[in-house]
Amino acid sequence: MATHPSCLILGASRGLGLAMAEEYLARGWQVTATVRGAARTGLHELAAREGGRLAIEQLDINDPAQLAALRARLEGRVFDQLFVNAGIANDPAAPIGAVSTETFVDLMLTNALSPMRAVETLADLVAPDGGIGLMSSGLGSVANNTTGMFEAYRASKAALNTLMRSYAVRHKGSARSLALVAPGWVRTDMGGPQATLSIGESIPRVVDQLIARRGTPGLAFFDYTGAELPW
């Protein structure tokens, strides 16, 4: 009997992560996705409509104990795609000298360290020819920073990109595709109403790119159109 491909999406209660879960389901995938708390979310509404193809797990990505517990619960599972969607932002106009230590640490933890911990913890659940992806940002490109602004956020996403490059070097012989994805400036709670893209203009194309790159080993940093971005 043919089996449906499966994906594990971390951070899917709303916004881009929820849209990714919905998009994979629309393409016939089995989806396991996480929410941070116990409250009912848009993901629960989606699960109620999907008749068993969407499983929901609870995870605060910044809590290593919860991450270890998730790994234990998923023991024996194999996923074709792991995607880590985690990100917070601060005041885009704040120069780095005005950013509090607490805010900077929160950004680095949520946007860089915790996503990489998740990859390190869950990667062995991904099929040998599967894919591992993380939500990055065009603002994480050092070479493309010609406008300033978003200084602490840029630093956190550049850190994520650097850490994922180190991961790729350490797993050089792996057949898995590794992806850092910039979804574009999207109208979400974080992106704001002035953003240039709707979720529907971004996320289906993000999923297109992730699926197309399965079976292509190595790391790529690209946007929702598939265009590779400079580091």
PDB file of C-alpha atoms in Angstrom:
ATOM      1  CA  MET A   1       0.000   0.000   0.000  1.00  0.00           C
ATOM      2  CA  ALA A   2       1.356   3.442  -0.886  1.00  0.00           C
ATOM      3  CA  THR A   3       2.144   5.663   2.064  1.00  0.00           C
ATOM      4  CA  HIS A   4       1.797   9.407   2.214  1.00  0.00           C
ATOM      5  CA  PRO A   5       4.924  11.483   2.856  1.00  0.00           C
ATOM      6  CA  SER A   6       5.100  13.008   6.309  1.00  0.00           C
ATOM      7  CA  CYS A   7       6.444  16.184   7.862  1.00  0.00           C
ATOM      8  CA  LEU A   8       7.120  17.506  11.334  1.00  0.00           C
ATOM      9  CA  ILE A   9       6.612  21.264  11.726  1.00  0.00           C
ATOM     10  CA  LEU A  10       7.693  23.017  14.898  1.00  0.00           C
ATOM     11  CA  GLY A  11       5.777  26.203  15.658  1.00  0.00           C
ATOM     12  CA  ALA A  12       2.486  25.928  13.789  1.00  0.00           C
ATOM     13  CA  SER A  13      -0.178  27.464  16.015  1.00  0.00           C
ATOM     14  CA  ARG A  14      -0.652  30.509  13.746  1.00  0.00           C
ATOM     15  CA  GLY A  15       0.835  32.576  10.940  1.00  0.00           C
ATOM     16  CA  LEU A  16       3.403  31.022   8.652  1.00  0.00           C
ATOM     17  CA  GLY A  17       3.701  27.747  10.556  1.00  0.00           C
ATOM     18  CA  LEU A  18      -0.044  27.152  10.491  1.00  0.00           C
ATOM     19  CA  ALA A  19      -0.113  27.981   6.783  1.00  0.00           C
ATOM     20  CA  MET A  20       2.683  25.459   6.164  1.00  0.00           C
ATOM     21  CA  ALA A  21       0.743  22.726   7.970  1.00  0.00           C
ATOM     22  CA  GLU A  22      -2.332  23.544   5.895  1.00  0.00           C
ATOM     23  CA  GLU A  23      -0.326  23.550   2.656  1.00  0.00           C
ATOM     24  CA  TYR A  24       1.294  20.166   3.289  1.00  0.00           C
ATOM     25  CA  LEU A  25      -2.078  18.684   4.191  1.00  0.00           C
ATOM     26  CA  ALA A  26      -3.554  20.062   0.960  1.00  0.00           C
ATOM     27  CA  ARG A  27      -0.823  18.183  -0.910  1.00  0.00           C
ATOM     28  CA  GLY A  28      -1.703  14.871   0.722  1.00  0.00           C
ATOM     29  CA  TRP A  29       1.017  14.763   3.382  1.00  0.00           C
ATOM     30  CA  GLN A  30       0.663  13.465   6.913  1.00  0.00           C
ATOM     31  CA  VAL A  31       1.544  16.302   9.288  1.00  0.00           C
ATOM     32  CA  THR A  32       2.707  16.403  12.883  1.00  0.00           C
ATOM     33  CA  ALA A  33       2.897  19.962  14.173  1.00  0.00           C
ATOM     34  CA  THR A  34       3.571  21.661  17.484  1.00  0.00           C
ATOM     35  CA  VAL A  35       1.941  24.388  19.549  1.00  0.00           C
ATOM     36  CA  ARG A  36       3.532  26.065  22.547  1.00  0.00           C
ATOM     37  CA  GLY A  37       0.765  26.043  25.143  1.00  0.00           C
ATOM     38  CA  ALA A  38      -2.411  24.223  26.077  1.00  0.00           C
ATOM     39  CA  ALA A  39      -4.827  26.795  24.617  1.00  0.00           C
ATOM     40  CA  ARG A  40      -6.855  25.961  21.541  1.00  0.00           C
ATOM     41  CA  THR A  41      -5.325  27.432  18.379  1.00  0.00           C
ATOM     42  CA  GLY A  42      -5.903  27.632  14.658  1.00  0.00           C
ATOM     43  CA  LEU A  43      -3.981  24.362  14.381  1.00  0.00           C
ATOM     44  CA  HIS A  44      -6.630  22.622  16.485  1.00  0.00           C
ATOM     45  CA  GLU A  45      -9.328  23.978  14.182  1.00  0.00           C
ATOM     46  CA  LEU A  46      -7.382  22.638  11.207  1.00  0.00           C
ATOM     47  CA  ALA A  47      -6.981  19.222  12.850  1.00  0.00           C
ATOM     48  CA  ALA A  48     -10.729  19.014  13.424  1.00  0.00           C
ATOM     49  CA  ARG A  49     -11.281  19.412   9.677  1.00  0.00           C
ATOM     50  CA  GLU A  50      -8.595  16.994   8.531  1.00  0.00           C
ATOM     51  CA  GLY A  51      -9.840  13.662   9.810  1.00  0.00           C
ATOM     52  CA  GLY A  52      -6.710  12.287  11.430  1.00  0.00           C
ATOM     53  CA  ARG A  53      -3.989  13.416   9.012  1.00  0.00           C
ATOM     54  CA  LEU A  54      -2.790  16.116  11.431  1.00  0.00           C
ATOM     55  CA  ALA A  55      -1.345  15.235  14.837  1.00  0.00           C
ATOM     56  CA  ILE A  56      -0.658  17.989  17.363  1.00  0.00           C
ATOM     57  CA  GLU A  57       2.175  17.938  19.883  1.00  0.00           C
ATOM     58  CA  GLN A  58       2.961  20.487  22.593  1.00  0.00           C
ATOM     59  CA  LEU A  59       6.391  22.134  22.629  1.00  0.00           C
ATOM     60  CA  ASP A  60       7.967  25.309  23.921  1.00  0.00           C
ATOM     61  CA  ILE A  61      11.035  25.306  21.703  1.00  0.00           C
ATOM     62  CA  ASN A  62      13.011  27.246  24.328  1.00  0.00           C
ATOM     63  CA  ASP A  63      12.563  24.477  26.910  1.00  0.00           C
ATOM     64  CA  PRO A  64      15.159  21.697  26.439  1.00  0.00           C
ATOM     65  CA  ALA A  65      13.199  19.330  28.687  1.00  0.00           C
ATOM     66  CA  GLN A  66      10.090  19.702  26.510  1.00  0.00           C
ATOM     67  CA  LEU A  67      12.206  19.136  23.404  1.00  0.00           C
ATOM     68  CA  ALA A  68      13.672  15.941  24.880  1.00  0.00           C
ATOM     69  CA  ALA A  69      10.164  14.778  25.825  1.00  0.00           C
ATOM     70  CA  LEU A  70       8.931  15.388  22.281  1.00  0.00           C
ATOM     71  CA  ARG A  71      11.842  13.366  20.909  1.00  0.00           C
ATOM     72  CA  ALA A  72      10.940  10.498  23.230  1.00  0.00           C
ATOM     73  CA  ARG A  73       7.264  10.606  22.202  1.00  0.00           C
ATOM     74  CA  LEU A  74       8.247  10.462  18.527  1.00  0.00           C
ATOM     75  CA  GLU A  75      10.635   7.528  18.941  1.00  0.00           C
ATOM     76  CA  GLY A  76      10.336   5.149  16.001  1.00  0.00           C
ATOM     77  CA  ARG A  77       8.729   7.697  13.681  1.00  0.00           C
ATOM     78  CA  VAL A  78      10.317   8.659  10.349  1.00  0.00           C
ATOM     79  CA  PHE A  79       9.575  12.006   8.694  1.00  0.00           C
ATOM     80  CA  ASP A  80      10.320  13.060   5.137  1.00  0.00           C
ATOM     81  CA  GLN A  81      10.600  16.717   6.180  1.00  0.00           C
ATOM     82  CA  LEU A  82      11.443  18.485   9.418  1.00  0.00           C
ATOM     83  CA  PHE A  83      10.758  22.211   9.414  1.00  0.00           C
ATOM     84  CA  VAL A  84      11.533  24.539  12.307  1.00  0.00           C
ATOM     85  CA  ASN A  85       9.485  27.724  12.348  1.00  0.00           C
ATOM     86  CA  ALA A  86      10.499  29.929  15.277  1.00  0.00           C
ATOM     87  CA  GLY A  87      10.982  33.639  15.454  1.00  0.00           C
ATOM     88  CA  ILE A  88      10.387  36.775  17.480  1.00  0.00           C
ATOM     89  CA  ALA A  89      11.211  40.374  16.678  1.00  0.00           C
ATOM     90  CA  ASN A  90      11.857  43.604  18.539  1.00  0.00           C
ATOM     91  CA  ASP A  91      11.558  47.297  17.659  1.00  0.00           C
ATOM     92  CA  PRO A  92      13.031  47.480  14.130  1.00  0.00           C
ATOM     93  CA  ALA A  93      14.296  51.026  14.666  1.00  0.00           C
ATOM     94  CA  ALA A  94      16.228  50.275  17.862  1.00  0.00           C
ATOM     95  CA  PRO A  95      20.005  50.587  17.312  1.00  0.00           C
ATOM     96  CA  ILE A  96      21.958  47.785  18.933  1.00  0.00           C
ATOM     97  CA  GLY A  97      23.165  50.016  21.754  1.00  0.00           C
ATOM     98  CA  ALA A  98      19.571  50.634  22.813  1.00  0.00           C
ATOM     99  CA  VAL A  99      18.603  46.937  22.904  1.00  0.00           C
ATOM    100  CA  SER A 100      18.368  45.524  26.422  1.00  0.00           C
ATOM    101  CA  THR A 101      20.357  42.467  27.379  1.00  0.00           C
ATOM    102  CA  GLU A 102      17.121  40.604  28.063  1.00  0.00           C
ATOM    103  CA  THR A 103      15.716  41.393  24.615  1.00  0.00           C
ATOM    104  CA  PHE A 104      18.954  40.433  22.876  1.00  0.00           C
ATOM    105  CA  VAL A 105      19.183  37.129  24.748  1.00  0.00           C
ATOM    106  CA  ASP A 106      15.513  36.358  23.986  1.00  0.00           C
ATOM    107  CA  LEU A 107      16.094  36.995  20.270  1.00  0.00           C
ATOM    108  CA  MET A 108      19.205  34.853  20.123  1.00  0.00           C
ATOM    109  CA  LEU A 109      17.604  32.046  22.106  1.00  0.00           C
ATOM    110  CA  THR A 110      14.356  31.887  20.143  1.00  0.00           C
ATOM    111  CA  ASN A 111      15.688  32.695  16.668  1.00  0.00           C
ATOM    112  CA  ALA A 112      19.042  30.878  16.675  1.00  0.00           C
ATOM    113  CA  LEU A 113      19.940  28.599  19.597  1.00  0.00           C
ATOM    114  CA  SER A 114      16.590  26.879  20.137  1.00  0.00           C
ATOM    115  CA  PRO A 115      15.969  26.106  16.433  1.00  0.00           C
ATOM    116  CA  MET A 116      19.421  24.543  16.179  1.00  0.00           C
ATOM    117  CA  ARG A 117      18.879  22.540  19.363  1.00  0.00           C
ATOM    118  CA  ALA A 118      15.691  21.250  17.768  1.00  0.00           C
ATOM    119  CA  VAL A 119      17.557  20.217  14.625  1.00  0.00           C
ATOM    120  CA  GLU A 120      20.262  18.465  16.653  1.00  0.00           C
ATOM    121  CA  THR A 121      17.638  16.649  18.765  1.00  0.00           C
ATOM    122  CA  LEU A 122      15.215  15.610  16.033  1.00  0.00           C
ATOM    123  CA  ALA A 123      17.379  15.149  12.919  1.00  0.00           C
ATOM    124  CA  ASP A 124      17.677  11.393  13.353  1.00  0.00           C
ATOM    125  CA  LEU A 125      13.897  11.129  12.882  1.00  0.00           C
ATOM    126  CA  VAL A 126      14.291  12.440   9.320  1.00  0.00           C
ATOM    127  CA  ALA A 127      14.565   9.910   6.498  1.00  0.00           C
ATOM    128  CA  PRO A 128      18.102   9.546   5.070  1.00  0.00           C
ATOM    129  CA  ASP A 129      16.950  11.192   1.829  1.00  0.00           C
ATOM    130  CA  GLY A 130      14.578  13.642   3.542  1.00  0.00           C
ATOM    131  CA  GLY A 131      14.863  17.343   4.235  1.00  0.00           C
ATOM    132  CA  ILE A 132      15.570  19.619   7.179  1.00  0.00           C
ATOM    133  CA  GLY A 133      14.503  23.240   6.890  1.00  0.00           C
ATOM    134  CA  LEU A 134      14.441  26.316   9.094  1.00  0.00           C
ATOM    135  CA  MET A 135      12.647  29.619   8.732  1.00  0.00           C
ATOM    136  CA  SER A 136      15.318  32.242   8.250  1.00  0.00           C
ATOM    137  CA  SER A 137      14.944  35.734   6.775  1.00  0.00           C
ATOM    138  CA  GLY A 138      16.374  37.862   4.021  1.00  0.00           C
ATOM    139  CA  LEU A 139      17.426  40.137   6.873  1.00  0.00           C
ATOM    140  CA  GLY A 140      19.829  37.395   7.947  1.00  0.00           C
ATOM    141  CA  SER A 141      21.980  38.058   4.874  1.00  0.00           C
ATOM    142  CA  VAL A 142      25.043  40.052   5.923  1.00  0.00           C
ATOM    143  CA  ALA A 143      25.905  40.876   2.315  1.00  0.00           C
ATOM    144  CA  ASN A 144      22.424  42.265   1.611  1.00  0.00           C
ATOM    145  CA  ASN A 145      22.359  44.591   4.616  1.00  0.00           C
ATOM    146  CA  THR A 146      22.423  47.946   2.849  1.00  0.00           C
ATOM    147  CA  THR A 147      19.609  49.653   4.782  1.00  0.00           C
ATOM    148  CA  GLY A 148      20.277  48.956   8.465  1.00  0.00           C
ATOM    149  CA  MET A 149      17.284  48.725  10.824  1.00  0.00           C
ATOM    150  CA  PHE A 150      16.210  45.466  12.518  1.00  0.00           C
ATOM    151  CA  GLU A 151      19.727  45.266  13.974  1.00  0.00           C
ATOM    152  CA  ALA A 152      19.183  42.715  16.754  1.00  0.00           C
ATOM    153  CA  TYR A 153      16.768  40.665  14.648  1.00  0.00           C
ATOM    154  CA  ARG A 154      19.246  40.637  11.742  1.00  0.00           C
ATOM    155  CA  ALA A 155      21.971  39.458  14.121  1.00  0.00           C
ATOM    156  CA  SER A 156      19.819  36.593  15.394  1.00  0.00           C
ATOM    157  CA  LYS A 157      18.959  35.353  11.898  1.00  0.00           C
ATOM    158  CA  ALA A 158      22.574  35.726  10.731  1.00  0.00           C
ATOM    159  CA  ALA A 159      23.542  33.644  13.772  1.00  0.00           C
ATOM    160  CA  LEU A 160      21.003  30.983  12.776  1.00  0.00           C
ATOM    161  CA  ASN A 161      22.455  30.896   9.262  1.00  0.00           C
ATOM    162  CA  THR A 162      26.005  30.576  10.575  1.00  0.00           C
ATOM    163  CA  LEU A 163      25.085  27.790  12.987  1.00  0.00           C
ATOM    164  CA  MET A 164      23.273  25.885  10.244  1.00  0.00           C
ATOM    165  CA  ARG A 165      26.328  26.206   8.004  1.00  0.00           C
ATOM    166  CA  SER A 166      28.400  24.641  10.770  1.00  0.00           C
ATOM    167  CA  TYR A 167      25.821  21.856  11.088  1.00  0.00           C
ATOM    168  CA  ALA A 168      26.034  21.230   7.343  1.00  0.00           C
ATOM    169  CA  VAL A 169      29.823  20.965   7.520  1.00  0.00           C
ATOM    170  CA  ARG A 170      29.585  18.439  10.349  1.00  0.00           C
ATOM    171  CA  HIS A 171      27.115  16.362   8.298  1.00  0.00           C
ATOM    172  CA  LYS A 172      28.878  16.683   4.979  1.00  0.00           C
ATOM    173  CA  GLY A 173      28.263  13.084   3.923  1.00  0.00           C
ATOM    174  CA  SER A 174      24.515  13.183   4.553  1.00  0.00           C
ATOM    175  CA  ALA A 175      22.095  12.820   1.639  1.00  0.00           C
ATOM    176  CA  ARG A 176      19.534  15.061   3.342  1.00  0.00           C
ATOM    177  CA  SER A 177      18.658  18.441   1.868  1.00  0.00           C
ATOM    178  CA  LEU A 178      19.240  21.324   4.279  1.00  0.00           C
ATOM    179  CA  ALA A 179      17.407  24.603   3.816  1.00  0.00           C
ATOM    180  CA  LEU A 180      17.350  28.085   5.296  1.00  0.00           C
ATOM    181  CA  VAL A 181      14.238  29.742   3.888  1.00  0.00           C
ATOM    182  CA  ALA A 182      13.399  33.437   3.658  1.00  0.00           C
ATOM    183  CA  PRO A 183       9.609  33.634   3.227  1.00  0.00           C
ATOM    184  CA  GLY A 184       9.614  37.282   2.174  1.00  0.00           C
ATOM    185  CA  TRP A 185       7.939  40.133   4.019  1.00  0.00           C
ATOM    186  CA  VAL A 186       4.577  38.576   4.819  1.00  0.00           C
ATOM    187  CA  ARG A 187       1.446  40.058   6.379  1.00  0.00           C
ATOM    188  CA  THR A 188       1.339  38.247   9.719  1.00  0.00           C
ATOM    189  CA  ASP A 189       1.210  39.419  13.339  1.00  0.00           C
ATOM    190  CA  MET A 190       5.000  39.770  13.210  1.00  0.00           C
ATOM    191  CA  GLY A 191       5.292  41.083   9.640  1.00  0.00           C
ATOM    192  CA  GLY A 192       2.558  43.649  10.118  1.00  0.00           C
ATOM    193  CA  PRO A 193      -0.212  44.895   7.817  1.00  0.00           C
ATOM    194  CA  GLN A 194       2.177  46.927   5.645  1.00  0.00           C
ATOM    195  CA  ALA A 195       4.099  43.818   4.465  1.00  0.00           C
ATOM    196  CA  THR A 196       4.238  43.238   0.716  1.00  0.00           C
ATOM    197  CA  LEU A 197       3.135  39.576   0.559  1.00  0.00           C
ATOM    198  CA  SER A 198       0.082  37.665   1.702  1.00  0.00           C
ATOM    199  CA  ILE A 199       0.559  34.275   3.323  1.00  0.00           C
ATOM    200  CA  GLY A 200      -0.982  32.742   0.203  1.00  0.00           C
ATOM    201  CA  GLU A 201       1.646  34.389  -1.990  1.00  0.00           C
ATOM    202  CA  SER A 202       4.520  33.101   0.140  1.00  0.00           C
ATOM    203  CA  ILE A 203       3.914  29.766   1.817  1.00  0.00           C
ATOM    204  CA  PRO A 204       2.784  27.613  -1.142  1.00  0.00           C
ATOM    205  CA  ARG A 205       5.973  28.666  -2.941  1.00  0.00           C
ATOM    206  CA  VAL A 206       8.070  27.933   0.151  1.00  0.00           C
ATOM    207  CA  VAL A 207       6.628  24.413   0.215  1.00  0.00           C
ATOM    208  CA  ASP A 208       7.222  24.089  -3.554  1.00  0.00           C
ATOM    209  CA  GLN A 209      10.911  24.811  -2.973  1.00  0.00           C
ATOM    210  CA  LEU A 210      11.284  22.458  -0.017  1.00  0.00           C
ATOM    211  CA  ILE A 211       9.682  19.584  -1.916  1.00  0.00           C
ATOM    212  CA  ALA A 212      11.714  20.296  -5.058  1.00  0.00           C
ATOM    213  CA  ARG A 213      14.975  20.222  -3.097  1.00  0.00           C
ATOM    214  CA  ARG A 214      14.361  16.873  -1.442  1.00  0.00           C
ATOM    215  CA  GLY A 215      17.053  14.495  -2.616  1.00  0.00           C
ATOM    216  CA  THR A 216      19.549  17.324  -3.193  1.00  0.00           C
ATOM    217  CA  PRO A 217      22.211  17.048  -0.479  1.00  0.00           C
ATOM    218  CA  GLY A 218      23.775  20.054   1.197  1.00  0.00           C
ATOM    219  CA  LEU A 219      22.701  23.439   2.497  1.00  0.00           C
ATOM    220  CA  ALA A 220      21.019  26.255   0.566  1.00  0.00           C
ATOM    221  CA  PHE A 221      19.827  29.694   1.688  1.00  0.00           C
ATOM    222  CA  PHE A 222      16.985  30.820  -0.563  1.00  0.00           C
ATOM    223  CA  ASP A 223      13.801  32.860  -0.652  1.00  0.00           C
ATOM    224  CA  TYR A 224      10.210  31.830  -1.337  1.00  0.00           C
ATOM    225  CA  THR A 225      10.774  32.092  -5.094  1.00  0.00           C
ATOM    226  CA  GLY A 226      13.746  29.709  -4.982  1.00  0.00           C
ATOM    227  CA  ALA A 227      16.319  32.454  -5.573  1.00  0.00           C
ATOM    228  CA  GLU A 228      19.518  31.751  -3.646  1.00  0.00           C
ATOM    229  CA  LEU A 229      20.520  34.512  -1.230  1.00  0.00           C
ATOM    230  CA  PRO A 230      24.025  35.752  -0.405  1.00  0.00           C
ATOM    231  CA  TRP A 231      25.321  34.923   3.038  1.00  0.00           C
TER     232      TRP A 231
END
